[in-house]
Amino acid sequence: MPRSGRRTSYSTVDGNGLTVGVLALQGAVDEHLRMIEECGARGVGIKRPAGLDDVDGLIIPGGESTAIGKLISEYGFADPIRRRGMSGLPIFGTCAGLILLSRDVVGAHGPLLGLADVTVERNAFGRQVDSFEDDLEVEGIEDEERLYHAVFIRAPVMEAVGAGVTVMASLGGGAVLAREGNLLLGAFHPELTSDLRVHRFFLDMVAKAARGARHGGR
Amino acid sequence: MLKGGVIMDVTTAEQARIAEDAGAVAVMALERVPADIRAAGGVARMADPIVIQAIMETVTIPVMAKCRIGHFVEAQVLEAMGVDYVDESEVLTPADEAYHVDKWKFTVPFVCGAINLGEALRRIGEGAAMIRTKGEAGTGNVVEAVRHMRTITSEMARLTTLGDEELMGAAKELRAPFELVRELSDTGKLPVVNFSAGGIATPADAAMMMQLGADGVFVGSGIFKSEDPAGRAHAIVQATTHFRDAVLIGEVSRGIGEAMRGLEIAEIGKENLIQYRGW
C-alpha cells in the first residue's frame, strides 16, 4: 500500500485538469478519492446533486446497495445521474455501484438507475464469509498480461450483458468487469488495492470524453 | 463495505426490516438491546439462534451477531450459521477473563470494542477486521463514545510524530503489537475501519462521532428504545451521511419524538460500567 500520510505530490500524467466525483452517500468514498488523486486527477466527494454539474466523470462506489439506493432516491440523485449518464458522462460503478447502474437485478431490490444493459445477481458468491480475493485476467487495461488482484466483498456478478457491453474480465461464468460506452462496471473493489490500472482505464475514458465535449462545444 | 453507514441493533425480524428500510448498512441481531441487558442483570449470552436466523432470512443487508468475550464456541456457532460479522462484545458477560477469541482461526470477520489505541491494536493483532469504540452501551449517553474516539485519535496522532527509535517504547506503553505500531506511525490511521458505538441516541450524536473521525456508527438501544424508531432510524442515517451539514441535521431532527431517556454515567457506578470488560 502506498503511504498516504506522507505523500506530498501526485504524478499528473493522465488525469491532469480532470475532476472526478465520487458519490459520497455511503461506502468506499475516501479510497476512490485517493486512487483518483494518485492518477493525477482531482477527486471530489458528491453529497448533493448540484455537485454533479462540475465533474468530468463519476464513480458510484461500493457500499451497501440498499442504503446507497435509498439515499440516491431521497436526495434526488436518480434523474440527474441518468441524464448526465445518457449524455455521455463517464460513470464507473463498483460493487454496489454496479448494482445501482444496472437495468435489472435478480430477486428483490430497490429502485435502480437502469443505465447499464446488464442483469446483476447480488451477493452472487454468498455472504460475508464467502468474500475473497482473486487474480483476474483483465482485457484492455495497460500491461494487461499482468494479472489484476481483485477484492470481492459480498460481490455481485453480471450474469447477462447486452450486445453493446464489452466484457473485460470474468469469473465463474459471470462478468466482473465490463464496459458499455461511457459506463464502466465492476463487481469488485479496485479502490482497496494499490493497483491503479482499472482507475487509469476509467480516467482515460474521462479524458477522452472531456476532450470530445470540448471539441463538440466549439 | 460498511463505511459511512449506520449499523442498528435489532431484536426481531420486524425491527430488522425497519432498520433496512431506514437505510442501515447492517443490523446487529440480539435477543435484547443493551439497555434491557443492563436492566435485566444476570448473565448475558449469545442470542438464541432462532432470533438470528429469523433476522438473516428477513434482510439482504449484512447481519452481525454478538458472542461473549473469549467465548470461541459461541463464535464458531455464529460462523457456522453464516452470520456476516461476529461482534466479540463487552455488552455480553465475558466468558474468559484472560483471553479474547483468537480471531485468525475464523473465516468470518470480527468486530471488537476498544476504549483506546492499545486495545484496538491488540484486537487487530488477534485478527479483528473492524474496531468500534466501546462508549458505554445502553446508556443513550454519548460522553464515553466521545472520550474513546478522542483518545484513539490523539494517540494515533502522537505515534506519527515519533522517531523510529521511539516506537518500541510506544508499543510497550500501549501494550500493542510492535509491527502494528510501526505501521500506524507511518500511515497515521488504523489498518481497519473504526466505528463509534455505545450511547449514540440522536442524529446530532451520530454526526458528531463522524466529525470526530468515526468511519460509521453503531446505534444500539438508541433506536428501538425511542418513541419513533422508524423516524429516528431514518434521521440518524441522514445525519451520518451528511455529518457536516448542520442545516440538514437540524431538519431531520424535527418531530422524531423523544430519544431514549438515558443514563448519567456517574449514577451507574464504575463497577457496573461495561466498557471495562475485556482488556
Tab-separated table of C-alpha atoms in Angstrom:
chain	number	residue	atom	x	y	z
A	1	MET	CA	0.000	0.000	0.000
A	2	PRO	CA	1.236	3.498	-0.698
A	3	ARG	CA	1.895	5.577	2.385
A	4	SER	CA	-0.850	8.110	2.006
A	5	GLY	CA	0.064	10.062	5.131
A	6	ARG	CA	3.412	11.351	3.928
A	7	ARG	CA	2.904	11.677	0.229
A	8	THR	CA	3.095	15.248	-0.954
A	9	SER	CA	2.730	15.240	-4.717
A	10	TYR	CA	0.961	13.175	-7.325
A	11	SER	CA	2.006	12.367	-10.827
A	12	THR	CA	-0.027	14.302	-13.338
A	13	VAL	CA	0.348	12.141	-16.394
A	14	ASP	CA	-3.194	11.155	-17.349
A	15	GLY	CA	-5.698	12.890	-15.200
A	16	ASN	CA	-4.324	16.419	-15.236
A	17	GLY	CA	-7.082	19.019	-15.109
A	18	LEU	CA	-9.878	16.499	-14.789
A	19	THR	CA	-12.336	16.353	-11.925
A	20	VAL	CA	-13.895	13.053	-10.962
A	21	GLY	CA	-16.744	12.957	-8.470
A	22	VAL	CA	-17.301	10.088	-6.072
A	23	LEU	CA	-20.879	9.700	-4.896
A	24	ALA	CA	-20.334	10.231	-1.162
A	25	LEU	CA	-23.503	8.861	0.411
A	26	GLN	CA	-22.027	5.711	1.920
A	27	GLY	CA	-19.242	3.259	1.175
A	28	ALA	CA	-15.651	3.365	-0.039
A	29	VAL	CA	-15.541	7.081	-0.839
A	30	ASP	CA	-12.133	8.083	0.567
A	31	GLU	CA	-10.442	5.113	-1.054
A	32	HIS	CA	-11.700	6.062	-4.516
A	33	LEU	CA	-10.729	9.692	-3.966
A	34	ARG	CA	-7.219	8.572	-3.091
A	35	MET	CA	-6.972	6.458	-6.261
A	36	ILE	CA	-8.253	9.340	-8.413
A	37	GLU	CA	-5.657	11.682	-6.971
A	38	GLU	CA	-2.938	9.099	-7.469
A	39	CYS	CA	-3.928	9.015	-11.130
A	40	GLY	CA	-3.308	12.762	-11.207
A	41	ALA	CA	-6.903	13.964	-11.378
A	42	ARG	CA	-8.884	15.901	-8.810
A	43	GLY	CA	-11.349	13.874	-6.753
A	44	VAL	CA	-14.390	15.365	-5.050
A	45	GLY	CA	-16.976	13.709	-2.826
A	46	ILE	CA	-20.502	14.418	-4.068
A	47	LYS	CA	-23.183	14.707	-1.392
A	48	ARG	CA	-25.808	16.734	-3.278
A	49	PRO	CA	-27.000	16.557	-6.901
A	50	ALA	CA	-25.691	20.078	-7.633
A	51	GLY	CA	-22.189	18.649	-7.202
A	52	LEU	CA	-22.671	16.608	-10.366
A	53	ASP	CA	-22.577	19.739	-12.527
A	54	ASP	CA	-18.853	20.250	-12.173
A	55	VAL	CA	-17.462	16.776	-12.730
A	56	ASP	CA	-15.928	15.177	-15.821
A	57	GLY	CA	-16.626	11.683	-14.527
A	58	LEU	CA	-18.436	9.975	-11.678
A	59	ILE	CA	-17.702	6.936	-9.537
A	60	ILE	CA	-20.507	5.204	-7.668
A	61	PRO	CA	-18.584	3.314	-5.007
A	62	GLY	CA	-19.080	0.021	-3.275
A	63	GLY	CA	-21.113	0.055	-0.095
A	64	GLU	CA	-24.490	-1.373	0.746
A	65	SER	CA	-26.593	-1.038	-2.384
A	66	THR	CA	-29.861	-0.802	-0.445
A	67	ALA	CA	-28.528	2.014	1.759
A	68	ILE	CA	-26.955	3.956	-1.130
A	69	GLY	CA	-30.056	3.359	-3.276
A	70	LYS	CA	-32.335	4.850	-0.636
A	71	LEU	CA	-30.121	7.914	-0.265
A	72	ILE	CA	-29.989	8.330	-4.069
A	73	SER	CA	-33.787	8.494	-4.134
A	74	GLU	CA	-34.042	10.641	-1.046
A	75	TYR	CA	-31.718	13.366	-2.305
A	76	GLY	CA	-32.955	13.351	-5.888
A	77	PHE	CA	-29.792	11.965	-7.481
A	78	ALA	CA	-31.529	9.484	-9.770
A	79	ASP	CA	-32.671	11.830	-12.535
A	80	PRO	CA	-29.517	13.959	-12.757
A	81	ILE	CA	-27.292	10.864	-12.797
A	82	ARG	CA	-29.441	9.284	-15.508
A	83	ARG	CA	-29.492	12.485	-17.529
A	84	ARG	CA	-25.746	13.011	-17.381
A	85	GLY	CA	-25.097	9.318	-17.963
A	86	MET	CA	-27.250	9.356	-21.088
A	87	SER	CA	-25.480	12.453	-22.372
A	88	GLY	CA	-22.115	10.725	-22.157
A	89	LEU	CA	-20.691	11.402	-18.691
A	90	PRO	CA	-18.283	8.563	-17.894
A	91	ILE	CA	-19.604	6.671	-14.860
A	92	PHE	CA	-17.803	3.867	-13.063
A	93	GLY	CA	-19.914	1.707	-10.758
A	94	THR	CA	-18.097	-0.671	-8.438
A	95	CYS	CA	-19.829	-3.434	-6.463
A	96	ALA	CA	-22.922	-1.692	-5.054
A	97	GLY	CA	-22.401	0.977	-7.724
A	98	LEU	CA	-22.636	-1.693	-10.416
A	99	ILE	CA	-25.896	-2.976	-8.922
A	100	LEU	CA	-27.357	0.534	-8.904
A	101	LEU	CA	-26.313	1.266	-12.502
A	102	SER	CA	-27.778	-1.974	-13.834
A	103	ARG	CA	-31.041	-2.353	-15.695
A	104	ASP	CA	-32.123	-5.452	-13.815
A	105	VAL	CA	-31.303	-7.355	-10.652
A	106	VAL	CA	-32.203	-10.946	-9.858
A	107	GLY	CA	-34.638	-11.105	-6.945
A	108	ALA	CA	-35.983	-8.293	-4.794
A	109	HIS	CA	-34.290	-4.916	-4.920
A	110	GLY	CA	-34.913	-1.200	-4.590
A	111	PRO	CA	-35.016	1.325	-7.451
A	112	LEU	CA	-32.191	1.172	-9.987
A	113	LEU	CA	-30.614	3.825	-12.182
A	114	GLY	CA	-31.033	1.429	-15.099
A	115	LEU	CA	-28.292	2.915	-17.306
A	116	ALA	CA	-26.330	-0.267	-17.971
A	117	ASP	CA	-27.678	-3.044	-20.135
A	118	VAL	CA	-26.744	-5.796	-17.710
A	119	THR	CA	-28.554	-8.140	-15.345
A	120	VAL	CA	-26.890	-8.423	-11.974
A	121	GLU	CA	-27.086	-11.032	-9.272
A	122	ARG	CA	-26.465	-9.546	-5.811
A	123	ASN	CA	-24.260	-11.389	-3.331
A	124	ALA	CA	-23.562	-13.837	-6.147
A	125	PHE	CA	-20.726	-15.507	-4.305
A	126	GLY	CA	-22.507	-15.761	-0.936
A	127	ARG	CA	-22.476	-13.927	2.374
A	128	GLN	CA	-19.628	-12.039	4.039
A	129	VAL	CA	-17.701	-15.239	4.886
A	130	ASP	CA	-17.562	-16.010	1.179
A	131	SER	CA	-15.763	-12.753	0.366
A	132	PHE	CA	-12.448	-13.422	-1.350
A	133	GLU	CA	-9.570	-12.109	-3.418
A	134	ASP	CA	-8.567	-13.482	-6.787
A	135	ASP	CA	-6.170	-12.752	-9.630
A	136	LEU	CA	-8.025	-11.809	-12.784
A	137	GLU	CA	-7.131	-11.561	-16.426
A	138	VAL	CA	-8.424	-8.147	-17.412
A	139	GLU	CA	-8.595	-7.194	-21.074
A	140	GLY	CA	-7.989	-3.649	-22.180
A	141	ILE	CA	-6.139	-2.192	-19.190
A	142	GLU	CA	-2.491	-1.240	-19.520
A	143	ASP	CA	0.036	-4.041	-19.083
A	144	GLU	CA	-2.832	-6.482	-19.440
A	145	GLU	CA	-0.678	-9.615	-19.364
A	146	ARG	CA	-0.137	-8.876	-15.676
A	147	LEU	CA	-2.947	-10.358	-13.571
A	148	TYR	CA	-5.090	-7.925	-11.632
A	149	HIS	CA	-5.536	-8.736	-7.943
A	150	ALA	CA	-9.215	-8.095	-7.190
A	151	VAL	CA	-11.063	-7.895	-3.873
A	152	PHE	CA	-14.603	-9.262	-3.846
A	153	ILE	CA	-16.800	-8.399	-0.823
A	154	ARG	CA	-20.312	-9.836	-0.912
A	155	ALA	CA	-19.851	-9.165	-4.573
A	156	PRO	CA	-22.422	-9.120	-7.342
A	157	VAL	CA	-21.849	-10.576	-10.788
A	158	MET	CA	-23.190	-9.627	-14.208
A	159	GLU	CA	-24.969	-12.785	-15.211
A	160	ALA	CA	-26.230	-11.402	-18.518
A	161	VAL	CA	-24.945	-8.498	-20.586
A	162	GLY	CA	-26.454	-6.735	-23.603
A	163	ALA	CA	-24.968	-6.660	-27.100
A	164	GLY	CA	-23.322	-3.272	-26.545
A	165	VAL	CA	-21.404	-4.416	-23.487
A	166	THR	CA	-17.756	-5.450	-23.736
A	167	VAL	CA	-16.754	-7.899	-21.036
A	168	MET	CA	-13.232	-7.165	-19.768
A	169	ALA	CA	-12.978	-9.786	-17.002
A	170	SER	CA	-14.987	-12.838	-15.986
A	171	LEU	CA	-15.109	-15.156	-13.040
A	172	GLY	CA	-17.095	-18.342	-12.559
A	173	GLY	CA	-19.154	-17.813	-15.710
A	174	GLY	CA	-20.207	-14.234	-14.969
A	175	ALA	CA	-18.750	-10.881	-15.978
A	176	VAL	CA	-16.981	-8.950	-13.215
A	177	LEU	CA	-15.627	-6.020	-15.242
A	178	ALA	CA	-17.293	-4.639	-18.348
A	179	ARG	CA	-17.624	-1.507	-20.429
A	180	GLU	CA	-20.671	-0.174	-22.160
A	181	GLY	CA	-19.916	3.083	-23.958
A	182	ASN	CA	-19.395	5.697	-21.250
A	183	LEU	CA	-20.064	3.213	-18.437
A	184	LEU	CA	-17.518	1.076	-16.637
A	185	LEU	CA	-18.948	-1.692	-14.470
A	186	GLY	CA	-17.007	-3.595	-11.823
A	187	ALA	CA	-18.128	-6.249	-9.360
A	188	PHE	CA	-15.017	-5.957	-7.206
A	189	HIS	CA	-13.367	-3.179	-5.193
A	190	PRO	CA	-10.482	-1.731	-7.253
A	191	GLU	CA	-10.048	1.029	-4.659
A	192	LEU	CA	-8.954	-1.427	-1.963
A	193	THR	CA	-5.699	-2.333	-3.703
A	194	SER	CA	-2.753	-0.209	-4.752
A	195	ASP	CA	-3.073	-1.249	-8.414
A	196	LEU	CA	-4.177	1.841	-10.325
A	197	ARG	CA	-4.750	0.206	-13.708
A	198	VAL	CA	-8.541	-0.017	-13.551
A	199	HIS	CA	-8.825	3.562	-12.310
A	200	ARG	CA	-6.399	4.687	-15.040
A	201	PHE	CA	-8.578	2.951	-17.594
A	202	PHE	CA	-11.549	4.914	-16.278
A	203	LEU	CA	-9.575	8.171	-16.193
A	204	ASP	CA	-8.703	7.534	-19.821
A	205	MET	CA	-12.425	7.273	-20.618
A	206	VAL	CA	-12.952	10.517	-18.696
A	207	ALA	CA	-10.126	12.301	-20.525
A	208	LYS	CA	-11.430	11.236	-23.942
A	209	ALA	CA	-14.976	12.261	-23.082
A	210	ALA	CA	-13.788	15.646	-21.805
A	211	ARG	CA	-11.778	16.246	-24.988
A	212	GLY	CA	-14.782	15.247	-27.075
A	213	ALA	CA	-17.055	17.594	-25.143
A	214	ARG	CA	-14.629	20.480	-25.629
A	215	HIS	CA	-14.354	19.865	-29.376
A	216	GLY	CA	-18.095	19.425	-29.639
A	217	GLY	CA	-18.590	22.753	-27.913
A	218	ARG	CA	-16.600	24.747	-30.460
B	1	MET	CA	-18.401	-2.336	2.669
B	2	LEU	CA	-19.947	-0.637	5.662
B	3	LYS	CA	-18.011	2.653	5.710
B	4	GLY	CA	-20.012	5.797	6.250
B	5	GLY	CA	-23.042	3.805	7.331
B	6	VAL	CA	-25.185	3.080	10.363
B	7	ILE	CA	-25.408	-0.362	11.966
B	8	MET	CA	-28.504	-0.866	14.095
B	9	ASP	CA	-29.287	-3.239	16.960
B	10	VAL	CA	-32.445	-5.252	16.301
B	11	THR	CA	-34.189	-7.995	18.229
B	12	THR	CA	-36.884	-9.110	15.781
B	13	ALA	CA	-37.338	-9.573	12.048
B	14	GLU	CA	-39.773	-6.657	12.052
B	15	GLN	CA	-37.202	-4.330	13.613
B	16	ALA	CA	-34.628	-5.566	11.105
B	17	ARG	CA	-36.931	-4.571	8.276
B	18	ILE	CA	-37.432	-1.110	9.800
B	19	ALA	CA	-33.654	-0.731	10.020
B	20	GLU	CA	-33.115	-1.842	6.429
B	21	ASP	CA	-35.876	0.449	5.181
B	22	ALA	CA	-34.286	3.354	7.022
B	23	GLY	CA	-31.009	2.780	5.166
B	24	ALA	CA	-28.947	0.839	7.724
B	25	VAL	CA	-25.858	-0.795	6.198
B	26	ALA	CA	-26.094	-3.763	8.569
B	27	VAL	CA	-28.020	-4.948	11.589
B	28	MET	CA	-26.845	-6.466	14.861
B	29	ALA	CA	-29.124	-9.367	15.769
B	30	LEU	CA	-29.718	-9.535	19.507
B	31	GLU	CA	-32.125	-11.069	21.983
B	32	ARG	CA	-32.227	-7.831	23.965
B	33	VAL	CA	-30.828	-4.369	23.282
B	34	PRO	CA	-28.070	-3.237	25.677
B	35	ALA	CA	-30.401	-1.015	27.747
B	36	ASP	CA	-32.536	-4.067	28.509
B	37	ILE	CA	-29.500	-6.265	29.149
B	38	ARG	CA	-28.312	-3.645	31.614
B	39	ALA	CA	-31.730	-3.532	33.293
B	40	ALA	CA	-32.180	-7.305	33.368
B	41	GLY	CA	-28.858	-8.087	35.006
B	42	GLY	CA	-27.748	-11.723	35.209
B	43	VAL	CA	-25.537	-13.340	32.593
B	44	ALA	CA	-25.944	-12.076	29.048
B	45	ARG	CA	-25.094	-14.627	26.360
B	46	MET	CA	-25.162	-15.106	22.588
B	47	ALA	CA	-28.702	-14.681	21.258
B	48	ASP	CA	-30.930	-17.659	20.542
B	49	PRO	CA	-30.015	-18.836	17.021
B	50	ILE	CA	-33.693	-18.754	16.114
B	51	VAL	CA	-33.717	-14.973	16.613
B	52	ILE	CA	-30.600	-14.520	14.492
B	53	GLN	CA	-31.903	-16.889	11.814
B	54	ALA	CA	-35.197	-15.033	11.516
B	55	ILE	CA	-33.358	-11.759	11.018
B	56	MET	CA	-30.960	-13.249	8.470
B	57	GLU	CA	-33.918	-14.508	6.474
B	58	THR	CA	-35.605	-11.105	6.510
B	59	VAL	CA	-32.981	-8.642	5.289
B	60	THR	CA	-30.465	-8.563	2.454
B	61	ILE	CA	-28.007	-6.285	4.266
B	62	PRO	CA	-25.272	-7.955	6.376
B	63	VAL	CA	-26.278	-9.407	9.734
B	64	MET	CA	-23.939	-9.254	12.718
B	65	ALA	CA	-24.316	-11.117	15.987
B	66	LYS	CA	-22.549	-10.951	19.324
B	67	CYS	CA	-20.542	-13.579	21.150
B	68	ARG	CA	-19.160	-13.198	24.651
B	69	ILE	CA	-15.561	-12.029	25.026
B	70	GLY	CA	-13.375	-15.134	24.798
B	71	HIS	CA	-16.285	-17.456	24.010
B	72	PHE	CA	-14.839	-19.061	20.915
B	73	VAL	CA	-17.576	-21.690	20.696
B	74	GLU	CA	-20.313	-19.070	20.502
B	75	ALA	CA	-18.204	-17.553	17.717
B	76	GLN	CA	-17.952	-20.943	15.998
B	77	VAL	CA	-21.719	-21.343	16.168
B	78	LEU	CA	-22.292	-17.903	14.687
B	79	GLU	CA	-19.811	-18.577	11.906
B	80	ALA	CA	-21.477	-21.923	11.167
B	81	MET	CA	-24.841	-20.162	10.945
B	82	GLY	CA	-23.423	-17.888	8.287
B	83	VAL	CA	-23.674	-14.538	10.076
B	84	ASP	CA	-21.721	-11.861	8.233
B	85	TYR	CA	-19.769	-10.472	11.196
B	86	VAL	CA	-19.218	-11.633	14.770
B	87	ASP	CA	-19.058	-8.915	17.416
B	88	GLU	CA	-16.941	-10.129	20.334
B	89	SER	CA	-18.755	-7.840	22.675
B	90	GLU	CA	-18.383	-6.457	26.166
B	91	VAL	CA	-22.147	-5.945	26.176
B	92	LEU	CA	-22.439	-9.658	26.915
B	93	THR	CA	-20.956	-11.165	30.077
B	94	PRO	CA	-17.318	-12.101	29.393
B	95	ALA	CA	-16.602	-15.830	29.216
B	96	ASP	CA	-12.839	-15.574	29.640
B	97	GLU	CA	-11.019	-13.090	31.860
B	98	ALA	CA	-7.609	-13.733	30.340
B	99	TYR	CA	-8.059	-14.223	26.623
B	100	HIS	CA	-10.107	-12.847	23.796
B	101	VAL	CA	-11.037	-15.116	20.892
B	102	ASP	CA	-8.183	-15.988	18.527
B	103	LYS	CA	-9.893	-14.473	15.552
B	104	TRP	CA	-7.325	-15.607	12.993
B	105	LYS	CA	-8.808	-19.105	13.288
B	106	PHE	CA	-12.059	-17.907	11.748
B	107	THR	CA	-13.162	-17.026	8.234
B	108	VAL	CA	-15.976	-14.786	9.428
B	109	PRO	CA	-14.754	-11.233	10.141
B	110	PHE	CA	-14.842	-9.955	13.719
B	111	VAL	CA	-15.627	-6.553	15.108
B	112	CYS	CA	-14.289	-5.758	18.583
B	113	GLY	CA	-14.620	-2.890	21.015
B	114	ALA	CA	-11.809	-0.634	22.210
B	115	ILE	CA	-11.520	2.285	24.585
B	116	ASN	CA	-8.023	3.293	23.492
B	117	LEU	CA	-5.447	2.675	20.800
B	118	GLY	CA	-3.651	-0.104	22.650
B	119	GLU	CA	-6.849	-2.099	22.995
B	120	ALA	CA	-7.715	-1.516	19.334
B	121	LEU	CA	-4.294	-2.730	18.202
B	122	ARG	CA	-4.424	-5.779	20.474
B	123	ARG	CA	-7.737	-6.782	18.932
B	124	ILE	CA	-6.406	-6.182	15.418
B	125	GLY	CA	-3.381	-8.260	16.373
B	126	GLU	CA	-5.780	-11.070	17.318
B	127	GLY	CA	-7.411	-10.782	13.902
B	128	ALA	CA	-10.264	-8.288	14.281
B	129	ALA	CA	-11.320	-6.886	10.889
B	130	MET	CA	-13.162	-3.937	12.341
B	131	ILE	CA	-12.972	-1.889	15.534
B	132	ARG	CA	-15.672	0.056	17.278
B	133	THR	CA	-15.059	2.400	20.136
B	134	LYS	CA	-16.958	0.990	23.098
B	135	GLY	CA	-18.624	4.028	24.561
B	136	GLU	CA	-20.993	2.945	27.309
B	137	ALA	CA	-23.648	0.700	25.809
B	138	GLY	CA	-27.284	1.010	26.763
B	139	THR	CA	-26.981	4.467	28.291
B	140	GLY	CA	-28.051	6.762	25.471
B	141	ASN	CA	-25.224	8.961	26.748
B	142	VAL	CA	-22.611	9.788	24.142
B	143	VAL	CA	-19.935	11.071	26.510
B	144	GLU	CA	-17.973	7.823	26.708
B	145	ALA	CA	-18.097	7.310	22.943
B	146	VAL	CA	-16.604	10.783	22.575
B	147	ARG	CA	-13.904	10.080	25.126
B	148	HIS	CA	-12.864	6.850	23.418
B	149	MET	CA	-12.800	8.322	19.918
B	150	ARG	CA	-10.808	11.347	21.046
B	151	THR	CA	-8.393	9.119	22.938
B	152	ILE	CA	-7.706	6.931	19.926
B	153	THR	CA	-7.342	9.909	17.596
B	154	SER	CA	-4.845	11.683	19.805
B	155	GLU	CA	-2.865	8.512	20.471
B	156	MET	CA	-2.641	7.897	16.734
B	157	ALA	CA	-1.556	11.472	16.083
B	158	ARG	CA	1.163	11.133	18.683
B	159	LEU	CA	2.533	7.961	17.094
B	160	THR	CA	3.049	9.741	13.775
B	161	THR	CA	5.342	12.254	15.493
B	162	LEU	CA	7.682	9.652	16.959
B	163	GLY	CA	11.080	8.712	15.606
B	164	ASP	CA	11.734	5.095	14.679
B	165	GLU	CA	13.805	4.562	17.820
B	166	GLU	CA	10.846	5.578	19.993
B	167	LEU	CA	8.391	3.082	18.545
B	168	MET	CA	9.345	0.063	20.647
B	169	GLY	CA	8.865	2.144	23.778
B	170	ALA	CA	5.498	3.310	22.440
B	171	ALA	CA	4.469	-0.280	21.746
B	172	LYS	CA	5.401	-1.167	25.323
B	173	GLU	CA	3.365	1.698	26.733
B	174	LEU	CA	0.376	0.927	24.535
B	175	ARG	CA	0.763	-2.814	25.184
B	176	ALA	CA	0.276	-3.228	21.464
B	177	PRO	CA	1.966	-5.333	18.761
B	178	PHE	CA	5.118	-3.577	17.577
B	179	GLU	CA	4.507	-4.206	13.868
B	180	LEU	CA	1.106	-2.546	14.070
B	181	VAL	CA	2.549	0.386	15.993
B	182	ARG	CA	5.252	0.831	13.366
B	183	GLU	CA	2.744	0.647	10.522
B	184	LEU	CA	0.457	3.148	12.219
B	185	SER	CA	3.299	5.584	12.859
B	186	ASP	CA	3.757	5.668	9.103
B	187	THR	CA	0.170	5.733	7.867
B	188	GLY	CA	-1.418	7.693	10.727
B	189	LYS	CA	-4.502	5.510	10.646
B	190	LEU	CA	-5.745	2.135	11.765
B	191	PRO	CA	-5.416	-0.679	9.233
B	192	VAL	CA	-9.131	-1.486	9.698
B	193	VAL	CA	-12.238	0.685	9.933
B	194	ASN	CA	-13.146	2.203	13.295
B	195	PHE	CA	-16.819	2.803	14.001
B	196	SER	CA	-18.272	4.552	17.010
B	197	ALA	CA	-20.645	2.812	19.406
B	198	GLY	CA	-22.142	2.960	22.867
B	199	GLY	CA	-24.511	5.807	23.722
B	200	ILE	CA	-25.464	7.315	20.353
B	201	ALA	CA	-29.123	8.345	20.638
B	202	THR	CA	-29.727	11.303	18.309
B	203	PRO	CA	-28.900	12.361	14.733
B	204	ALA	CA	-26.587	15.015	16.175
B	205	ASP	CA	-24.777	12.384	18.262
B	206	ALA	CA	-24.142	10.330	15.145
B	207	ALA	CA	-22.918	13.335	13.155
B	208	MET	CA	-20.637	14.402	15.995
B	209	MET	CA	-18.980	10.984	16.076
B	210	MET	CA	-18.470	11.188	12.310
B	211	GLN	CA	-16.913	14.643	12.636
B	212	LEU	CA	-14.655	13.248	15.336
B	213	GLY	CA	-13.349	10.751	12.801
B	214	ALA	CA	-15.537	7.651	13.057
B	215	ASP	CA	-15.854	5.598	9.866
B	216	GLY	CA	-19.503	4.922	10.729
B	217	VAL	CA	-21.726	4.383	13.754
B	218	PHE	CA	-23.472	1.647	15.672
B	219	VAL	CA	-26.758	2.610	17.246
B	220	GLY	CA	-27.942	0.124	19.824
B	221	SER	CA	-30.701	0.943	22.234
B	222	GLY	CA	-30.979	4.489	20.835
B	223	ILE	CA	-33.405	3.498	18.073
B	224	PHE	CA	-35.763	0.861	19.390
B	225	LYS	CA	-35.877	2.374	22.889
B	226	SER	CA	-37.066	5.701	21.442
B	227	GLU	CA	-40.577	6.918	20.777
B	228	ASP	CA	-40.466	6.708	16.976
B	229	PRO	CA	-37.919	4.069	15.925
B	230	ALA	CA	-38.540	4.299	12.163
B	231	GLY	CA	-38.330	8.097	12.129
B	232	ARG	CA	-35.266	8.170	14.344
B	233	ALA	CA	-33.508	5.433	12.370
B	234	HIS	CA	-34.092	7.332	9.149
B	235	ALA	CA	-32.900	10.610	10.692
B	236	ILE	CA	-29.718	9.044	12.065
B	237	VAL	CA	-28.869	7.612	8.633
B	238	GLN	CA	-29.305	11.051	7.026
B	239	ALA	CA	-27.215	12.747	9.715
B	240	THR	CA	-24.450	10.166	9.309
B	241	THR	CA	-24.276	10.680	5.539
B	242	HIS	CA	-24.420	14.491	5.773
B	243	PHE	CA	-22.486	14.754	9.004
B	244	ARG	CA	-21.122	18.236	8.252
B	245	ASP	CA	-24.447	19.700	7.127
B	246	ALA	CA	-25.859	21.305	10.269
B	247	VAL	CA	-28.938	22.639	8.485
B	248	LEU	CA	-29.866	19.172	7.319
B	249	ILE	CA	-29.150	17.601	10.711
B	250	GLY	CA	-31.496	20.158	12.244
B	251	GLU	CA	-34.185	19.362	9.683
B	252	VAL	CA	-34.059	15.617	10.171
B	253	SER	CA	-34.070	16.039	13.951
B	254	ARG	CA	-37.509	17.660	13.893
B	255	GLY	CA	-40.528	15.720	15.001
B	256	ILE	CA	-38.933	12.345	15.603
B	257	GLY	CA	-40.299	12.067	19.132
B	258	GLU	CA	-38.387	11.612	22.329
B	259	ALA	CA	-34.996	9.975	22.426
B	260	MET	CA	-34.409	7.146	24.888
B	261	ARG	CA	-34.311	8.501	28.403
B	262	GLY	CA	-30.663	7.696	29.015
B	263	LEU	CA	-28.383	7.307	31.996
B	264	GLU	CA	-25.840	9.584	33.615
B	265	ILE	CA	-22.528	7.718	33.750
B	266	ALA	CA	-21.743	8.736	37.335
B	267	GLU	CA	-25.003	7.161	38.508
B	268	ILE	CA	-24.022	3.787	37.102
B	269	GLY	CA	-21.002	3.305	39.317
B	270	LYS	CA	-17.624	2.286	37.974
B	271	GLU	CA	-18.059	-1.388	38.871
B	272	ASN	CA	-21.113	-1.534	36.613
B	273	LEU	CA	-19.503	0.078	33.573
B	274	ILE	CA	-19.493	-2.275	30.621
B	275	GLN	CA	-16.558	-0.617	28.845
B	276	TYR	CA	-14.010	-2.060	31.279
B	277	ARG	CA	-14.910	-5.615	30.338
B	278	GLY	CA	-12.129	-7.082	28.209
B	279	TRP	CA	-8.668	-5.505	28.116
